[in-house]
XYZ file of C-alpha atoms in Angstrom:
270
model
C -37.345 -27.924 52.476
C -40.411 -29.211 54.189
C -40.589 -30.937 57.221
C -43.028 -33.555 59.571
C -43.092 -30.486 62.028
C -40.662 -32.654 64.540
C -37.473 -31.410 62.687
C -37.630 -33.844 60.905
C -36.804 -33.415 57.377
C -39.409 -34.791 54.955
C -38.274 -33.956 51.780
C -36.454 -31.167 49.082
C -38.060 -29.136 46.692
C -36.356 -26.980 44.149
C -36.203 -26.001 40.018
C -33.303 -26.529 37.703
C -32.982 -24.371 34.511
C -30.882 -25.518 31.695
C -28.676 -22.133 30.559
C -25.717 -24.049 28.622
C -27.370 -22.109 25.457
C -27.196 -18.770 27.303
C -23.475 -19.664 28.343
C -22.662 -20.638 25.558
C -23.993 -17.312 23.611
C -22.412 -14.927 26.294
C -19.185 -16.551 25.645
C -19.555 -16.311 21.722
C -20.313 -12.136 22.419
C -17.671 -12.053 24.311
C -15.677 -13.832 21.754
C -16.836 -11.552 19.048
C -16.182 -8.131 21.336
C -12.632 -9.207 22.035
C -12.106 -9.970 18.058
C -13.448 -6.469 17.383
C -11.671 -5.033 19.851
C -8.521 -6.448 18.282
C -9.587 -5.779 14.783
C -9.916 -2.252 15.860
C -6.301 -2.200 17.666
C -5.272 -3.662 14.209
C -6.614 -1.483 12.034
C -5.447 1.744 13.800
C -1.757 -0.118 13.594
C -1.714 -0.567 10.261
C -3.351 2.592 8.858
C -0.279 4.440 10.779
C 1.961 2.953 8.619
C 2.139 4.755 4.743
C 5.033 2.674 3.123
C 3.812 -0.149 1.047
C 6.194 -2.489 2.086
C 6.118 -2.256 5.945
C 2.069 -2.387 5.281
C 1.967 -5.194 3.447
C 4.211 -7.043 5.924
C 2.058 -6.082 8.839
C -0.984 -7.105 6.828
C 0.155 -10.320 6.159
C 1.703 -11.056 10.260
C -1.497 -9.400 11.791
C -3.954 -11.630 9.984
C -1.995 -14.750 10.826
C -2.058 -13.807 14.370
C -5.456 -12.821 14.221
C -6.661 -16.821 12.743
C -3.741 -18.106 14.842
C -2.001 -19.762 11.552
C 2.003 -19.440 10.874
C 1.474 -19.238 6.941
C -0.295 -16.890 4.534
C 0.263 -14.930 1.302
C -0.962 -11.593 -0.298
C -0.677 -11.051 -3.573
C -1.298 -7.638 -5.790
C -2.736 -7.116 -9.175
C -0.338 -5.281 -11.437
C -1.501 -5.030 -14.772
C -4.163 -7.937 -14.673
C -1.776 -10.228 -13.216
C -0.826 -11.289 -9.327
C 1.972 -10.809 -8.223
C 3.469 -12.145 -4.926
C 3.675 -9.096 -2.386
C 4.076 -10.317 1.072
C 4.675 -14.392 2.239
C 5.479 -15.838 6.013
C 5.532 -19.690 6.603
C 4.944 -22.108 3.646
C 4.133 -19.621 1.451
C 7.661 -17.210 1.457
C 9.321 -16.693 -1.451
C 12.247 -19.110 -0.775
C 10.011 -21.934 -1.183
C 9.796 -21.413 -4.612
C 6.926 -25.021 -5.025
C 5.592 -23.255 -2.042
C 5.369 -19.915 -3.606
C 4.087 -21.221 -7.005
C 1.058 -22.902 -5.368
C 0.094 -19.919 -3.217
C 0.001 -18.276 -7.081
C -2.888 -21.072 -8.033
C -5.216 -20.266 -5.008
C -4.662 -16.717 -5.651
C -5.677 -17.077 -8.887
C -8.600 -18.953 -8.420
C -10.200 -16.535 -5.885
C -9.089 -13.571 -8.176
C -11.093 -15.320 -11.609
C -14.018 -16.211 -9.497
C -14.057 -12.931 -7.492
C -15.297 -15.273 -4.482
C -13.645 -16.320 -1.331
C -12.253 -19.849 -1.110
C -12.197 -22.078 1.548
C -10.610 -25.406 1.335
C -10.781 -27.557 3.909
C -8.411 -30.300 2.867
C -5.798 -29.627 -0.002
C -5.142 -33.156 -0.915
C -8.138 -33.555 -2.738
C -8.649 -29.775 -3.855
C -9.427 -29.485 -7.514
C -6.454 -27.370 -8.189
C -3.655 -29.126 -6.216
C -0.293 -29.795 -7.176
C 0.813 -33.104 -7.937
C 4.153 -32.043 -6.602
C 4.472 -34.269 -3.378
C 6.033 -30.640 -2.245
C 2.638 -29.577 -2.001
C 1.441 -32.232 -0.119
C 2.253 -30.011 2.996
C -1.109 -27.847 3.068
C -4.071 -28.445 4.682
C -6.556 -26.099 4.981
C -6.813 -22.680 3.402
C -9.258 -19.872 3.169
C -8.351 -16.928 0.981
C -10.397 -13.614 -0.246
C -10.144 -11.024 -2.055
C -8.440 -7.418 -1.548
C -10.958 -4.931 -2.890
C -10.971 -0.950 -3.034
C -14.002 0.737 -3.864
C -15.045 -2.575 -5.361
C -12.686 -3.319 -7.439
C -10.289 -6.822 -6.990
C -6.769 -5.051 -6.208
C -4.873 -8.099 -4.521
C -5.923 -11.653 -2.725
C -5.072 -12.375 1.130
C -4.501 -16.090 1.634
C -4.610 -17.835 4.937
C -3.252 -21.482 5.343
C -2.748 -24.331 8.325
C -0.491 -27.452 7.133
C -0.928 -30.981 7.990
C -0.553 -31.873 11.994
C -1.245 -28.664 13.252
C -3.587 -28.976 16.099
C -5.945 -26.507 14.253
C -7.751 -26.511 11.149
C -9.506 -23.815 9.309
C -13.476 -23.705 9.012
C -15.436 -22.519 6.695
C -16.605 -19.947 8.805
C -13.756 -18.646 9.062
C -13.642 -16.805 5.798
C -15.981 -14.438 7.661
C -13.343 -13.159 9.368
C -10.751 -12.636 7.443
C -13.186 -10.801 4.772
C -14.016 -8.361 7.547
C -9.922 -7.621 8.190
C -9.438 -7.604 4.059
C -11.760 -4.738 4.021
C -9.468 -2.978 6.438
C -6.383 -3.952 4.585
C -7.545 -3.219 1.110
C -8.040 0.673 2.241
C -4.595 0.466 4.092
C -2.994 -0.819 0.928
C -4.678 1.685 -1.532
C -3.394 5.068 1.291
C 0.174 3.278 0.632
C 0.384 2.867 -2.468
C -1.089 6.542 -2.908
C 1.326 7.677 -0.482
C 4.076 5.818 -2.192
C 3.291 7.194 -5.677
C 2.617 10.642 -4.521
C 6.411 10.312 -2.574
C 7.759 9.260 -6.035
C 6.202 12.260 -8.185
C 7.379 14.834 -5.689
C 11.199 12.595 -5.344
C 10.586 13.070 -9.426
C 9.991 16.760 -9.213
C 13.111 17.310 -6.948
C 15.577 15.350 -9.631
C 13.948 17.268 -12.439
C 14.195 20.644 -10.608
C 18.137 19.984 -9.348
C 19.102 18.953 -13.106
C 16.899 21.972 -14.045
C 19.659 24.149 -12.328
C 22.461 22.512 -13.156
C 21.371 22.940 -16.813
C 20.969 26.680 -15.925
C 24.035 26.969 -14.243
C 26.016 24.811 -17.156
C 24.539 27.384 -19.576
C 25.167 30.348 -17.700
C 28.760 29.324 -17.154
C 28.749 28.566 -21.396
C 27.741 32.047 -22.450
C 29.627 33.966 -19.933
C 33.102 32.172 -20.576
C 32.800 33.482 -24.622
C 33.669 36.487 -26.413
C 30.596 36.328 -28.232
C 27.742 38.611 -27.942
C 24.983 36.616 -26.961
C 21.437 38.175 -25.711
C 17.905 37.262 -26.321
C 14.528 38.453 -26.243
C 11.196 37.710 -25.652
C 7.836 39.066 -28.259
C 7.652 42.564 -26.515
C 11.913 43.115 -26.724
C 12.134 42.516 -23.071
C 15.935 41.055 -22.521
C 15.775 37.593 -21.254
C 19.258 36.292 -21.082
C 22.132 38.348 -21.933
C 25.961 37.893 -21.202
C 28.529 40.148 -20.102
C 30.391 40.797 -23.146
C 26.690 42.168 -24.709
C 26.423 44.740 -21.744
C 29.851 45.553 -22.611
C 29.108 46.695 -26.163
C 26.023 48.636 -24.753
C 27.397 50.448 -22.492
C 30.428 51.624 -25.189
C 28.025 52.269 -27.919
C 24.982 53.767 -26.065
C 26.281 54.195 -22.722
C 23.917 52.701 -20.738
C 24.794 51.338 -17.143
C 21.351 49.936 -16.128
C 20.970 47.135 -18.511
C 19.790 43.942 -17.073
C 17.324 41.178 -18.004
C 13.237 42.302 -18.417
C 14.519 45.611 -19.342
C 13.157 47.058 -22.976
C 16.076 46.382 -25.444
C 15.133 49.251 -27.372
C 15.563 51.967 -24.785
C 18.500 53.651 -24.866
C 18.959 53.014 -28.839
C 18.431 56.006 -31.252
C 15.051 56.035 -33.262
C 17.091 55.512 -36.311
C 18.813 52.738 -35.278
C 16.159 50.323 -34.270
């Protein structure tokens, strides 16, 4: 402020700087840290969980809550083809026109390998004339990889009148959070096939022993003689009414299985 020197008040000075760029890049950090930050809490979430199912499922809810969108798909590769895994909105299974056209996008990111982002459906080169369709807006989808290789596609999708609409910038995002999920889906389904060997091994065991016991039960309820050996005429199964006829004839009390078959029999006799 300057002045006449009578207190009177001449005139202002001052400078203006122009920092809407500044604001506007602190607020996109701070954007991206809370995004990471919720990636993170996402990630941790979902690598707890080791059945397939409940992982797909919170796959599928976490990225639509992450790109604030009620509707999205994943679908698996099982033996070169997709198959529908995990739906919410427009895309479940019930809505079987739905469901059908969630199978064309997937497709089309899974032959091309690339993301796909299409920002209105209507005049998408792969839409469905069924007026069923007509629904969809935008959609970004990408693809689920592990250790490079395409093992699913995550599909993201906002329908008409929704207040927002995907970008293509978006895709971005939800490629970072695939990577997450494709690792997440490949510990499942390793945990899930690892649970079924070992479930496998159980069954096969428990009918093991009830074959045992079955037989055991067979050749101890007859009057037959039955015993056999392995190459160096150790006893390896052998029934009571054997041991009975060894005892009379060479009277031996110790016989049981691994024990020499020959001892206890003459030199003349073997």
């Amino acid at each position: 402020i300057f002045s006449a020197g009578d207190d009177t008040k001449a005139f202002y000075t001052g400078t203006f700087r122009d920092i809407t760029e500044r604001v506007a890049a602190q607020e996109a950090l701070h954007r991206q840290n809370d995004y990471l930050m919720t990636l993170n809490e996402i990630a941790t979430t979902i690598m707890q969980r080791l059945d397939i199912e409940g992982v797909l499922q919170g796959i599928i809810f976490r990225a639509s809550k992450l790109e604030s969108t009620d509707h999205g798909f994943i679908y698996l590769v099982d033996f070169e083809e997709l198959v529908i895994a995990s739906a919410i909105g427009f895309f479940e299974v019930s809505n079987e026109g739905a469901s059908s056209q969630g199978t064309t996008i997937a497709n089309t990111v899974l032959d091309s390998g690339q993301s796909l982002f299409v920002e209105d459906y209507s005049t998408w080169f792969g839409r469905s004339d069924n007026e069923k369709h007509g629904h969809l807006k935008s959609v970004i989808a990408v693809p689920l990889k592990n250790s490079g290789t395409i093992i699913g596609v995550i599909g993201l999708a906002h329908v008409e009148n929704d207040p927002k609409q995907f970008e293509e910038s978006d895709i971005e995002s939800l490629e970072l959070f695939s990577e997450l999920a494709g690792i997440a889906i490949d510990n499942a389904q390793l945990y899930t096939t690892s649970q079924n060997e070992l479930n496998e091994r159980i069954r096969t065991e428990q009918a093991l022993k009830v074959s045992q016991a079955n037989f055991s039960s067979l050749i101890e309820n007859t009057q037959d003689s039955i015993w056999s050996i392995d190459t160096d005429y150790r006893i390896v199964i052998m029934n009571e009414t054997f041991r009975q006829i060894r005892q009379f004839l060479y009277m031996e009390d110790d016989l049981d299985p691994g024990k020499d078959v020959l001892i206890g029999i003459p030199e003349h006799e073997r």
